[in-house]
């Protein structure tokens, strides 16, 4: 075996593994270095992946990927102390397997599958090793990495380190994460068994639910909760701004607990066996967090590490964007390799490809959203108002209850005037 | 009744396994300890004493195999100790018997033996059908010791064939009381930071008239003691076990399951040892133990 | 010198969870190479490093990807050959069956000077397979080694048993079982791991080896807990009071 590799990919998440997959497909022999014991195991992921990107690049994936459940029901709840308002979206026509446009999966299993696909093509995946540094040669080209104290040389380095941006910071292409756009994700996996899940959620066979929460369990905290049905498990979790966690002096464990015990969620998960609790950092800055230059002499940055993650308020997208960026990185490296070059100028083709792709189109459209989602009113006031108003609308007794005065009172008691609301509406229009 | 052969080198084990054997057939003892042979021969139908000058598992198992053949026995009982497991494995392999370890009960049915056994580090209990030819290693404390002499069994002396293994033996250096025989045992774990701090553990043990020991890392990794409590070390069943600074790995807790009362002192409220304890004291052992010693001394003087 | 090491894929019982009805959730429990088995492998590789052993063959029984993974791990640590004896549900094999497979393989591809096993698996910990293999092959057993040394065709081990320390010495061939105290298994270098990826895994079956195997008949397996009172005494603030409470409780229990 030669002492130098074609490409070293740092990080075995979806971005790193798909980069390796597409590179290997083009005849490269990439090595993926992953710090977790198995690919993706450090990756605590909420659970939903969109189908379109896999349809494009992995024919036959629906039969072989580790799919937990096909998402059939989409729910969005505004939750208060003791009641909640839920929007329920269901496609009623019977769906064939190739018609579901998203599915739930454990990311560690999913990356395990991606890793097999990459290895089948000729990539090598190396779990259990931590990359400590990136090596630059005399001309300032990235020429290798240091992993567990060993130097590994390569022609190209692909940085797919996720939200832990050690190498990007070393290269000076990313500053320390901004507090406002860094979020903490917390997740619990609860085992209920397939039949029990189907019963509780009104599901059939291997169909599933993706459910988002705002308000209630995370009262007044900027963030959202989620619930996904997996095959035999339910995963629940919350993504909360780091600034909020610091300000409110609560622990992630408390948040997980509050979430699980909230009546809107507890009825789904009670009597389940808590299998796993985990917490991790994530970025939520949208376009603000996207690297200006996800490339440099001898290296490229892909996936979350490059900031390709999108929270639209209704959906959180990362895996599909990660896979797409991996494909584009492979494209760019292959072009540069044909020309026998590794300079920044040649590799900048990657940025152009990204800008033309689904990644940028989405990030650009949603560029104002992160700022909008920082509005405290969304988490502190609106859930209560919604519950108060609807609570009134659905209460009938001898009293006369008109909704409008209740709405007015409610707004007033929350200190919300028309001007504030109108400003919020304008912001929303620009953002969602 | 068909003979059931008990392997034991200790009186207590000989009496526990006799209780188990009585429910299965005609108890026959096999031992290489003359003392045990003489003391227990009055309880067993027959006792085979093997003369040997060292513990060579292969030689001893060879002699046991001869006895099994001679008696046409199909059930063998062993203590679930390191030595017991060795002899059970060797003998079963040679005879083509299955070997079931960590048993807490053995019952004979029409379809052979039915064994309840611990598994997964003592976290689970399995019911296993062991067939009709089996060696079973029984966990300490599963059966009460038989006390009364039941029969006037004969004592047969046999010679072990010389083995090919050279054996050098140095008895366990025992500071104070033997933990396997003590009513009170105080155990120290990784929460105890320095070797000198073991003095306070020893003081507590002697105040309670008991023994002290440690967990595996303290003995095997740090060399603070010659032996340890746990599945690969000493298995104890005192009236009181006090676990100090012990997190409660299955390896360790397996070794103290037989204790009547378990006290745990640990500052980590989520330590698994608290699940295994009757009384869990949440606090810094360096604060709790000195106070405990002080109070016990006061109590003694009263 | 030729060394055979048998390793088992074991459940990491520290991470084992149970269903409410007590059923162990084995599917959700991570599996690893047995801790003591890894130490046995380390001893073998040390012999290779010292120029005493030329060949270190590692055998495991099973057919899953995880079994493949531990064999690759064994290559990365320095094994020279890896063998998978394909059995679909290896955990259901009786101890005697496992021993028969190992000894048949040793007979068929031997002679081996040394056969190393862990002294007990991390999950079932029966510790009888090594002794059985020794019996089946008719070679000496040196069990529970906390230390192993090989010199001039002899192997010596130091073993801590219930009543003290034993030093066993025997001519080879011999079966040695190794405890997890024997050494600190090496962490392979990245280069070794990458090289291990391309190494082949030999496959065979119990039938090919002529090993008669049978399944163990497990009727049920459920969570077991010794009934404990689980009384919590908080000594974080008031130590004196907490200790008094404890002493009183122990007096009432009649254990002091």
PDB file of N, CA, C and O in Angstrom, chain B residues 81-83 85 89-90 98 120 123-127 129 166 168-170 172 216 220 250 257 259-260 275-280 282 294-295 299, chain C residues 14 94 96 123 125-126 131-132 135 162-163 165-169 180-181 217 219-222 224 226 228-231 233 235 240 244 251 253:
ATOM      1  N   UNK B  81     -16.871 -21.396  41.154  1.00  0.00           N
ATOM      2  CA  UNK B  81     -15.651 -20.647  41.455  1.00  0.00           C
ATOM      3  C   UNK B  81     -14.729 -20.816  40.260  1.00  0.00           C
ATOM      4  O   UNK B  81     -15.023 -21.609  39.365  1.00  0.00           O
ATOM      5  N   UNK B  82     -13.630 -20.074  40.252  1.00  0.00           N
ATOM      6  CA  UNK B  82     -12.691 -20.222  39.134  1.00  0.00           C
ATOM      7  C   UNK B  82     -12.224 -21.666  38.995  1.00  0.00           C
ATOM      8  O   UNK B  82     -12.167 -22.223  37.904  1.00  0.00           O
ATOM      9  N   UNK B  83     -11.881 -22.276  40.153  1.00  0.00           N
ATOM     10  CA  UNK B  83     -11.400 -23.655  40.105  1.00  0.00           C
ATOM     11  C   UNK B  83     -12.520 -24.603  39.687  1.00  0.00           C
ATOM     12  O   UNK B  83     -12.311 -25.515  38.893  1.00  0.00           O
ATOM     13  N   UNK B  85     -15.105 -24.009  37.848  1.00  0.00           N
ATOM     14  CA  UNK B  85     -15.373 -23.886  36.411  1.00  0.00           C
ATOM     15  C   UNK B  85     -14.328 -24.640  35.593  1.00  0.00           C
ATOM     16  O   UNK B  85     -14.646 -25.279  34.591  1.00  0.00           O
ATOM     17  N   UNK B  89     -15.246 -27.710  33.237  1.00  0.00           N
ATOM     18  CA  UNK B  89     -15.002 -27.643  31.803  1.00  0.00           C
ATOM     19  C   UNK B  89     -14.164 -28.823  31.325  1.00  0.00           C
ATOM     20  O   UNK B  89     -14.494 -29.483  30.333  1.00  0.00           O
ATOM     21  N   UNK B  90     -13.077 -29.069  32.036  1.00  0.00           N
ATOM     22  CA  UNK B  90     -12.187 -30.169  31.636  1.00  0.00           C
ATOM     23  C   UNK B  90     -12.932 -31.498  31.645  1.00  0.00           C
ATOM     24  O   UNK B  90     -12.854 -32.290  30.698  1.00  0.00           O
ATOM     25  N   UNK B  98     -22.638 -31.565  28.650  1.00  0.00           N
ATOM     26  CA  UNK B  98     -22.789 -30.125  28.574  1.00  0.00           C
ATOM     27  C   UNK B  98     -22.406 -29.535  29.929  1.00  0.00           C
ATOM     28  O   UNK B  98     -22.480 -30.231  30.951  1.00  0.00           O
ATOM     29  N   UNK B 120     -25.613 -12.652  31.602  1.00  0.00           N
ATOM     30  CA  UNK B 120     -25.411 -11.226  31.337  1.00  0.00           C
ATOM     31  C   UNK B 120     -24.979 -10.503  32.611  1.00  0.00           C
ATOM     32  O   UNK B 120     -25.608  -9.546  33.052  1.00  0.00           O
ATOM     33  N   UNK B 123     -27.465  -9.888  35.434  1.00  0.00           N
ATOM     34  CA  UNK B 123     -28.618  -9.014  35.209  1.00  0.00           C
ATOM     35  C   UNK B 123     -29.838  -9.765  34.699  1.00  0.00           C
ATOM     36  O   UNK B 123     -30.914  -9.207  34.614  1.00  0.00           O
ATOM     37  N   UNK B 124     -29.638 -10.999  34.284  1.00  0.00           N
ATOM     38  CA  UNK B 124     -30.771 -11.753  33.755  1.00  0.00           C
ATOM     39  C   UNK B 124     -30.740 -13.184  34.288  1.00  0.00           C
ATOM     40  O   UNK B 124     -29.694 -13.706  34.667  1.00  0.00           O
ATOM     41  N   UNK B 125     -31.913 -13.766  34.340  1.00  0.00           N
ATOM     42  CA  UNK B 125     -32.037 -15.152  34.787  1.00  0.00           C
ATOM     43  C   UNK B 125     -32.568 -15.956  33.602  1.00  0.00           C
ATOM     44  O   UNK B 125     -33.553 -15.573  32.978  1.00  0.00           O
ATOM     45  N   UNK B 126     -31.900 -17.058  33.304  1.00  0.00           N
ATOM     46  CA  UNK B 126     -32.339 -17.888  32.182  1.00  0.00           C
ATOM     47  C   UNK B 126     -32.773 -19.249  32.699  1.00  0.00           C
ATOM     48  O   UNK B 126     -32.211 -19.776  33.654  1.00  0.00           O
ATOM     49  N   UNK B 127     -33.800 -19.767  32.068  1.00  0.00           N
ATOM     50  CA  UNK B 127     -34.220 -21.133  32.356  1.00  0.00           C
ATOM     51  C   UNK B 127     -33.707 -21.986  31.205  1.00  0.00           C
ATOM     52  O   UNK B 127     -34.006 -21.716  30.049  1.00  0.00           O
ATOM     53  N   UNK B 129     -32.842 -25.944  29.601  1.00  0.00           N
ATOM     54  CA  UNK B 129     -32.940 -27.397  29.674  1.00  0.00           C
ATOM     55  C   UNK B 129     -31.556 -27.957  29.387  1.00  0.00           C
ATOM     56  O   UNK B 129     -30.984 -27.706  28.328  1.00  0.00           O
ATOM     57  N   UNK B 166       3.470 -28.306  35.914  1.00  0.00           N
ATOM     58  CA  UNK B 166       4.162 -27.978  37.161  1.00  0.00           C
ATOM     59  C   UNK B 166       3.357 -26.912  37.886  1.00  0.00           C
ATOM     60  O   UNK B 166       2.954 -25.926  37.270  1.00  0.00           O
ATOM     61  N   UNK B 168       3.140 -24.237  41.155  1.00  0.00           N
ATOM     62  CA  UNK B 168       3.705 -23.554  42.330  1.00  0.00           C
ATOM     63  C   UNK B 168       2.570 -22.783  42.962  1.00  0.00           C
ATOM     64  O   UNK B 168       1.841 -22.066  42.269  1.00  0.00           O
ATOM     65  N   UNK B 169       2.429 -22.908  44.268  1.00  0.00           N
ATOM     66  CA  UNK B 169       1.272 -22.282  44.905  1.00  0.00           C
ATOM     67  C   UNK B 169       1.713 -21.379  46.041  1.00  0.00           C
ATOM     68  O   UNK B 169       2.547 -21.779  46.864  1.00  0.00           O
ATOM     69  N   UNK B 170       1.217 -20.177  46.087  1.00  0.00           N
ATOM     70  CA  UNK B 170       1.435 -19.360  47.279  1.00  0.00           C
ATOM     71  C   UNK B 170       0.087 -18.900  47.799  1.00  0.00           C
ATOM     72  O   UNK B 170      -0.668 -18.226  47.086  1.00  0.00           O
ATOM     73  N   UNK B 172      -3.059 -17.177  49.558  1.00  0.00           N
ATOM     74  CA  UNK B 172      -3.443 -15.780  49.615  1.00  0.00           C
ATOM     75  C   UNK B 172      -2.991 -15.167  50.931  1.00  0.00           C
ATOM     76  O   UNK B 172      -3.259 -15.701  52.001  1.00  0.00           O
ATOM     77  N   UNK B 216     -11.752  -4.917  41.346  1.00  0.00           N
ATOM     78  CA  UNK B 216     -10.698  -5.435  40.483  1.00  0.00           C
ATOM     79  C   UNK B 216      -9.621  -4.403  40.108  1.00  0.00           C
ATOM     80  O   UNK B 216      -8.438  -4.707  40.232  1.00  0.00           O
ATOM     81  N   UNK B 220      -5.894  -5.396  40.624  1.00  0.00           N
ATOM     82  CA  UNK B 220      -5.194  -5.833  39.419  1.00  0.00           C
ATOM     83  C   UNK B 220      -4.399  -4.702  38.771  1.00  0.00           C
ATOM     84  O   UNK B 220      -3.290  -4.910  38.296  1.00  0.00           O
ATOM     85  N   UNK B 250     -21.122  -4.629  36.630  1.00  0.00           N
ATOM     86  CA  UNK B 250     -21.675  -5.970  36.810  1.00  0.00           C
ATOM     87  C   UNK B 250     -20.629  -6.973  37.311  1.00  0.00           C
ATOM     88  O   UNK B 250     -20.934  -7.841  38.111  1.00  0.00           O
ATOM     89  N   UNK B 257     -23.756 -10.431  45.199  1.00  0.00           N
ATOM     90  CA  UNK B 257     -25.198 -10.688  45.140  1.00  0.00           C
ATOM     91  C   UNK B 257     -25.739 -11.416  46.369  1.00  0.00           C
ATOM     92  O   UNK B 257     -26.875 -11.256  46.757  1.00  0.00           O
ATOM     93  N   UNK B 259     -24.972 -11.073  49.428  1.00  0.00           N
ATOM     94  CA  UNK B 259     -24.989 -10.327  50.692  1.00  0.00           C
ATOM     95  C   UNK B 259     -26.424 -10.072  51.128  1.00  0.00           C
ATOM     96  O   UNK B 259     -27.291  -9.795  50.303  1.00  0.00           O
ATOM     97  N   UNK B 260     -26.644 -10.163  52.457  1.00  0.00           N
ATOM     98  CA  UNK B 260     -28.010  -9.937  52.946  1.00  0.00           C
ATOM     99  C   UNK B 260     -28.366  -8.461  52.814  1.00  0.00           C
ATOM    100  O   UNK B 260     -29.387  -8.116  52.247  1.00  0.00           O
ATOM    101  N   UNK B 275     -28.586   0.918  42.667  1.00  0.00           N
ATOM    102  CA  UNK B 275     -29.655  -0.001  42.274  1.00  0.00           C
ATOM    103  C   UNK B 275     -29.526  -1.330  43.007  1.00  0.00           C
ATOM    104  O   UNK B 275     -30.486  -2.082  43.154  1.00  0.00           O
ATOM    105  N   UNK B 276     -28.307  -1.630  43.416  1.00  0.00           N
ATOM    106  CA  UNK B 276     -28.028  -2.929  44.037  1.00  0.00           C
ATOM    107  C   UNK B 276     -28.008  -2.820  45.560  1.00  0.00           C
ATOM    108  O   UNK B 276     -27.727  -3.798  46.238  1.00  0.00           O
ATOM    109  N   UNK B 277     -28.244  -1.607  46.078  1.00  0.00           N
ATOM    110  CA  UNK B 277     -28.030  -1.400  47.505  1.00  0.00           C
ATOM    111  C   UNK B 277     -29.343  -1.295  48.276  1.00  0.00           C
ATOM    112  O   UNK B 277     -30.340  -0.806  47.755  1.00  0.00           O
ATOM    113  N   UNK B 278     -29.308  -1.769  49.518  1.00  0.00           N
ATOM    114  CA  UNK B 278     -30.452  -1.578  50.404  1.00  0.00           C
ATOM    115  C   UNK B 278     -30.435  -0.167  50.966  1.00  0.00           C
ATOM    116  O   UNK B 278     -31.453   0.479  51.098  1.00  0.00           O
ATOM    117  N   UNK B 279     -29.225   0.294  51.308  1.00  0.00           N
ATOM    118  CA  UNK B 279     -29.077   1.657  51.810  1.00  0.00           C
ATOM    119  C   UNK B 279     -28.018   2.361  50.988  1.00  0.00           C
ATOM    120  O   UNK B 279     -26.865   1.927  50.931  1.00  0.00           O
ATOM    121  N   UNK B 280     -28.429   3.403  50.316  1.00  0.00           N
ATOM    122  CA  UNK B 280     -27.497   4.142  49.472  1.00  0.00           C
ATOM    123  C   UNK B 280     -27.212   5.497  50.080  1.00  0.00           C
ATOM    124  O   UNK B 280     -28.099   6.336  50.204  1.00  0.00           O
ATOM    125  N   UNK B 282     -25.644   8.908  49.692  1.00  0.00           N
ATOM    126  CA  UNK B 282     -25.131   9.786  48.644  1.00  0.00           C
ATOM    127  C   UNK B 282     -24.286  10.848  49.311  1.00  0.00           C
ATOM    128  O   UNK B 282     -24.799  11.685  50.049  1.00  0.00           O
ATOM    129  N   UNK B 294     -16.174   7.362  63.491  1.00  0.00           N
ATOM    130  CA  UNK B 294     -16.298   8.074  64.770  1.00  0.00           C
ATOM    131  C   UNK B 294     -17.542   7.590  65.525  1.00  0.00           C
ATOM    132  O   UNK B 294     -17.478   7.226  66.697  1.00  0.00           O
ATOM    133  N   UNK B 295     -18.663   7.536  64.801  1.00  0.00           N
ATOM    134  CA  UNK B 295     -19.933   7.159  65.441  1.00  0.00           C
ATOM    135  C   UNK B 295     -19.905   5.707  65.914  1.00  0.00           C
ATOM    136  O   UNK B 295     -20.480   5.368  66.945  1.00  0.00           O
ATOM    137  N   UNK B 299     -20.329   4.300  69.682  1.00  0.00           N
ATOM    138  CA  UNK B 299     -21.347   3.284  69.946  1.00  0.00           C
ATOM    139  C   UNK B 299     -20.736   2.125  70.730  1.00  0.00           C
ATOM    140  O   UNK B 299     -21.353   1.567  71.630  1.00  0.00           O
TER     141      UNK B 299
ATOM    142  N   UNK C  14     -22.868  -3.797  30.030  1.00  0.00           N
ATOM    143  CA  UNK C  14     -23.065  -2.515  30.719  1.00  0.00           C
ATOM    144  C   UNK C  14     -24.136  -1.690  30.017  1.00  0.00           C
ATOM    145  O   UNK C  14     -24.700  -0.779  30.597  1.00  0.00           O
ATOM    146  N   UNK C  94     -24.273 -24.488  22.489  1.00  0.00           N
ATOM    147  CA  UNK C  94     -23.868 -24.846  23.843  1.00  0.00           C
ATOM    148  C   UNK C  94     -22.357 -24.688  23.962  1.00  0.00           C
ATOM    149  O   UNK C  94     -21.638 -24.663  22.959  1.00  0.00           O
ATOM    150  N   UNK C  96     -20.220 -26.765  24.954  1.00  0.00           N
ATOM    151  CA  UNK C  96     -19.533 -27.939  24.406  1.00  0.00           C
ATOM    152  C   UNK C  96     -19.427 -27.836  22.887  1.00  0.00           C
ATOM    153  O   UNK C  96     -18.396 -28.194  22.296  1.00  0.00           O
ATOM    154  N   UNK C 123     -20.242 -11.499  28.366  1.00  0.00           N
ATOM    155  CA  UNK C 123     -21.687 -11.589  28.588  1.00  0.00           C
ATOM    156  C   UNK C 123     -22.107 -12.846  29.362  1.00  0.00           C
ATOM    157  O   UNK C 123     -22.762 -12.775  30.374  1.00  0.00           O
ATOM    158  N   UNK C 125     -19.881 -15.421  30.408  1.00  0.00           N
ATOM    159  CA  UNK C 125     -18.852 -15.675  31.398  1.00  0.00           C
ATOM    160  C   UNK C 125     -18.913 -17.076  32.002  1.00  0.00           C
ATOM    161  O   UNK C 125     -18.881 -17.242  33.217  1.00  0.00           O
ATOM    162  N   UNK C 126     -19.028 -18.105  31.165  1.00  0.00           N
ATOM    163  CA  UNK C 126     -19.089 -19.449  31.725  1.00  0.00           C
ATOM    164  C   UNK C 126     -17.702 -19.963  32.064  1.00  0.00           C
ATOM    165  O   UNK C 126     -17.533 -20.767  32.969  1.00  0.00           O
ATOM    166  N   UNK C 131     -11.233 -24.820  29.077  1.00  0.00           N
ATOM    167  CA  UNK C 131     -10.975 -26.153  29.637  1.00  0.00           C
ATOM    168  C   UNK C 131     -11.503 -27.291  28.744  1.00  0.00           C
ATOM    169  O   UNK C 131     -10.818 -28.317  28.572  1.00  0.00           O
ATOM    170  N   UNK C 132     -12.669 -27.109  28.164  1.00  0.00           N
ATOM    171  CA  UNK C 132     -13.230 -28.144  27.290  1.00  0.00           C
ATOM    172  C   UNK C 132     -12.330 -28.381  26.072  1.00  0.00           C
ATOM    173  O   UNK C 132     -12.093 -29.510  25.673  1.00  0.00           O
ATOM    174  N   UNK C 135      -9.410 -30.449  27.010  1.00  0.00           N
ATOM    175  CA  UNK C 135      -9.797 -31.861  27.142  1.00  0.00           C
ATOM    176  C   UNK C 135      -9.968 -32.520  25.784  1.00  0.00           C
ATOM    177  O   UNK C 135      -9.497 -33.626  25.553  1.00  0.00           O
ATOM    178  N   UNK C 162      -9.176 -18.572  43.964  1.00  0.00           N
ATOM    179  CA  UNK C 162      -9.832 -18.240  45.232  1.00  0.00           C
ATOM    180  C   UNK C 162      -8.873 -18.275  46.426  1.00  0.00           C
ATOM    181  O   UNK C 162      -8.933 -17.443  47.305  1.00  0.00           O
ATOM    182  N   UNK C 163      -7.991 -19.281  46.439  1.00  0.00           N
ATOM    183  CA  UNK C 163      -7.197 -19.490  47.647  1.00  0.00           C
ATOM    184  C   UNK C 163      -5.754 -19.023  47.503  1.00  0.00           C
ATOM    185  O   UNK C 163      -4.917 -19.338  48.332  1.00  0.00           O
ATOM    186  N   UNK C 165      -2.298 -17.548  44.846  1.00  0.00           N
ATOM    187  CA  UNK C 165      -1.722 -17.391  43.525  1.00  0.00           C
ATOM    188  C   UNK C 165      -1.057 -18.687  43.074  1.00  0.00           C
ATOM    189  O   UNK C 165      -0.369 -19.345  43.854  1.00  0.00           O
ATOM    190  N   UNK C 166      -1.293 -19.050  41.829  1.00  0.00           N
ATOM    191  CA  UNK C 166      -0.715 -20.268  41.277  1.00  0.00           C
ATOM    192  C   UNK C 166       0.192 -19.905  40.120  1.00  0.00           C
ATOM    193  O   UNK C 166      -0.089 -18.990  39.354  1.00  0.00           O
ATOM    194  N   UNK C 167       1.271 -20.682  40.014  1.00  0.00           N
ATOM    195  CA  UNK C 167       2.119 -20.547  38.838  1.00  0.00           C
ATOM    196  C   UNK C 167       2.086 -21.911  38.170  1.00  0.00           C
ATOM    197  O   UNK C 167       2.469 -22.920  38.770  1.00  0.00           O
ATOM    198  N   UNK C 168       1.546 -21.961  36.961  1.00  0.00           N
ATOM    199  CA  UNK C 168       1.464 -23.225  36.229  1.00  0.00           C
ATOM    200  C   UNK C 168       2.470 -23.196  35.081  1.00  0.00           C
ATOM    201  O   UNK C 168       2.545 -22.202  34.346  1.00  0.00           O
ATOM    202  N   UNK C 169       3.216 -24.272  34.910  1.00  0.00           N
ATOM    203  CA  UNK C 169       4.145 -24.360  33.788  1.00  0.00           C
ATOM    204  C   UNK C 169       3.919 -25.681  33.068  1.00  0.00           C
ATOM    205  O   UNK C 169       3.717 -26.708  33.717  1.00  0.00           O
ATOM    206  N   UNK C 180      -8.642 -10.534  31.709  1.00  0.00           N
ATOM    207  CA  UNK C 180      -8.523  -9.164  31.201  1.00  0.00           C
ATOM    208  C   UNK C 180      -7.517  -8.356  32.015  1.00  0.00           C
ATOM    209  O   UNK C 180      -7.318  -7.176  31.760  1.00  0.00           O
ATOM    210  N   UNK C 181      -6.892  -9.002  33.021  1.00  0.00           N
ATOM    211  CA  UNK C 181      -5.836  -8.312  33.766  1.00  0.00           C
ATOM    212  C   UNK C 181      -4.472  -8.520  33.123  1.00  0.00           C
ATOM    213  O   UNK C 181      -3.505  -7.905  33.510  1.00  0.00           O
ATOM    214  N   UNK C 217     -30.863 -25.294  24.940  1.00  0.00           N
ATOM    215  CA  UNK C 217     -32.303 -25.154  24.984  1.00  0.00           C
ATOM    216  C   UNK C 217     -32.712 -24.127  26.050  1.00  0.00           C
ATOM    217  O   UNK C 217     -32.920 -24.460  27.209  1.00  0.00           O
ATOM    218  N   UNK C 219     -35.306 -21.827  27.663  1.00  0.00           N
ATOM    219  CA  UNK C 219     -36.763 -21.687  27.703  1.00  0.00           C
ATOM    220  C   UNK C 219     -37.176 -20.238  27.851  1.00  0.00           C
ATOM    221  O   UNK C 219     -38.138 -19.791  27.259  1.00  0.00           O
ATOM    222  N   UNK C 220     -36.449 -19.535  28.695  1.00  0.00           N
ATOM    223  CA  UNK C 220     -36.797 -18.133  28.896  1.00  0.00           C
ATOM    224  C   UNK C 220     -35.576 -17.418  29.422  1.00  0.00           C
ATOM    225  O   UNK C 220     -34.661 -18.037  29.967  1.00  0.00           O
ATOM    226  N   UNK C 221     -35.580 -16.117  29.226  1.00  0.00           N
ATOM    227  CA  UNK C 221     -34.487 -15.319  29.771  1.00  0.00           C
ATOM    228  C   UNK C 221     -35.047 -13.945  30.106  1.00  0.00           C
ATOM    229  O   UNK C 221     -35.587 -13.261  29.246  1.00  0.00           O
ATOM    230  N   UNK C 222     -35.029 -13.614  31.366  1.00  0.00           N
ATOM    231  CA  UNK C 222     -35.623 -12.330  31.773  1.00  0.00           C
ATOM    232  C   UNK C 222     -34.733 -11.603  32.772  1.00  0.00           C
ATOM    233  O   UNK C 222     -33.857 -12.188  33.396  1.00  0.00           O
ATOM    234  N   UNK C 224     -33.174  -9.974  35.903  1.00  0.00           N
ATOM    235  CA  UNK C 224     -33.124 -10.479  37.260  1.00  0.00           C
ATOM    236  C   UNK C 224     -32.565  -9.412  38.182  1.00  0.00           C
ATOM    237  O   UNK C 224     -31.555  -8.792  37.892  1.00  0.00           O
ATOM    238  N   UNK C 226     -31.836  -8.758  42.414  1.00  0.00           N
ATOM    239  CA  UNK C 226     -31.969  -9.164  43.804  1.00  0.00           C
ATOM    240  C   UNK C 226     -32.876  -8.130  44.450  1.00  0.00           C
ATOM    241  O   UNK C 226     -32.668  -6.939  44.274  1.00  0.00           O
ATOM    242  N   UNK C 228     -33.890  -5.462  46.583  1.00  0.00           N
ATOM    243  CA  UNK C 228     -33.148  -4.580  47.490  1.00  0.00           C
ATOM    244  C   UNK C 228     -34.063  -3.448  47.923  1.00  0.00           C
ATOM    245  O   UNK C 228     -34.961  -3.051  47.180  1.00  0.00           O
ATOM    246  N   UNK C 229     -33.799  -2.898  49.096  1.00  0.00           N
ATOM    247  CA  UNK C 229     -34.693  -1.863  49.632  1.00  0.00           C
ATOM    248  C   UNK C 229     -34.500  -0.531  48.917  1.00  0.00           C
ATOM    249  O   UNK C 229     -35.412   0.249  48.774  1.00  0.00           O
ATOM    250  N   UNK C 230     -33.299  -0.260  48.490  1.00  0.00           N
ATOM    251  CA  UNK C 230     -32.971   0.984  47.766  1.00  0.00           C
ATOM    252  C   UNK C 230     -33.402   2.238  48.527  1.00  0.00           C
ATOM    253  O   UNK C 230     -34.020   3.136  47.979  1.00  0.00           O
ATOM    254  N   UNK C 231     -33.079   2.270  49.803  1.00  0.00           N
ATOM    255  CA  UNK C 231     -33.345   3.467  50.605  1.00  0.00           C
ATOM    256  C   UNK C 231     -32.204   4.447  50.361  1.00  0.00           C
ATOM    257  O   UNK C 231     -31.039   4.078  50.475  1.00  0.00           O
ATOM    258  N   UNK C 233     -30.038   7.700  51.384  1.00  0.00           N
ATOM    259  CA  UNK C 233     -29.728   8.576  52.513  1.00  0.00           C
ATOM    260  C   UNK C 233     -28.826   9.679  51.989  1.00  0.00           C
ATOM    261  O   UNK C 233     -27.732   9.407  51.488  1.00  0.00           O
ATOM    262  N   UNK C 235     -26.264  12.405  52.183  1.00  0.00           N
ATOM    263  CA  UNK C 235     -25.214  12.875  53.076  1.00  0.00           C
ATOM    264  C   UNK C 235     -24.437  14.009  52.440  1.00  0.00           C
ATOM    265  O   UNK C 235     -23.269  14.226  52.739  1.00  0.00           O
ATOM    266  N   UNK C 240     -23.381  14.003  59.573  1.00  0.00           N
ATOM    267  CA  UNK C 240     -23.634  13.404  60.893  1.00  0.00           C
ATOM    268  C   UNK C 240     -25.013  12.743  60.942  1.00  0.00           C
ATOM    269  O   UNK C 240     -25.140  11.583  61.330  1.00  0.00           O
ATOM    270  N   UNK C 244     -25.946   8.739  61.241  1.00  0.00           N
ATOM    271  CA  UNK C 244     -26.776   8.229  62.343  1.00  0.00           C
ATOM    272  C   UNK C 244     -27.959   7.417  61.800  1.00  0.00           C
ATOM    273  O   UNK C 244     -28.285   6.352  62.306  1.00  0.00           O
ATOM    274  N   UNK C 251     -28.674  -1.309  62.569  1.00  0.00           N
ATOM    275  CA  UNK C 251     -28.987  -1.954  63.856  1.00  0.00           C
ATOM    276  C   UNK C 251     -30.329  -2.668  63.766  1.00  0.00           C
ATOM    277  O   UNK C 251     -30.488  -3.800  64.216  1.00  0.00           O
ATOM    278  N   UNK C 253     -31.681  -3.818  61.163  1.00  0.00           N
ATOM    279  CA  UNK C 253     -31.528  -4.994  60.308  1.00  0.00           C
ATOM    280  C   UNK C 253     -30.821  -6.127  61.050  1.00  0.00           C
ATOM    281  O   UNK C 253     -30.815  -7.273  60.600  1.00  0.00           O
TER     282      UNK C 253
END
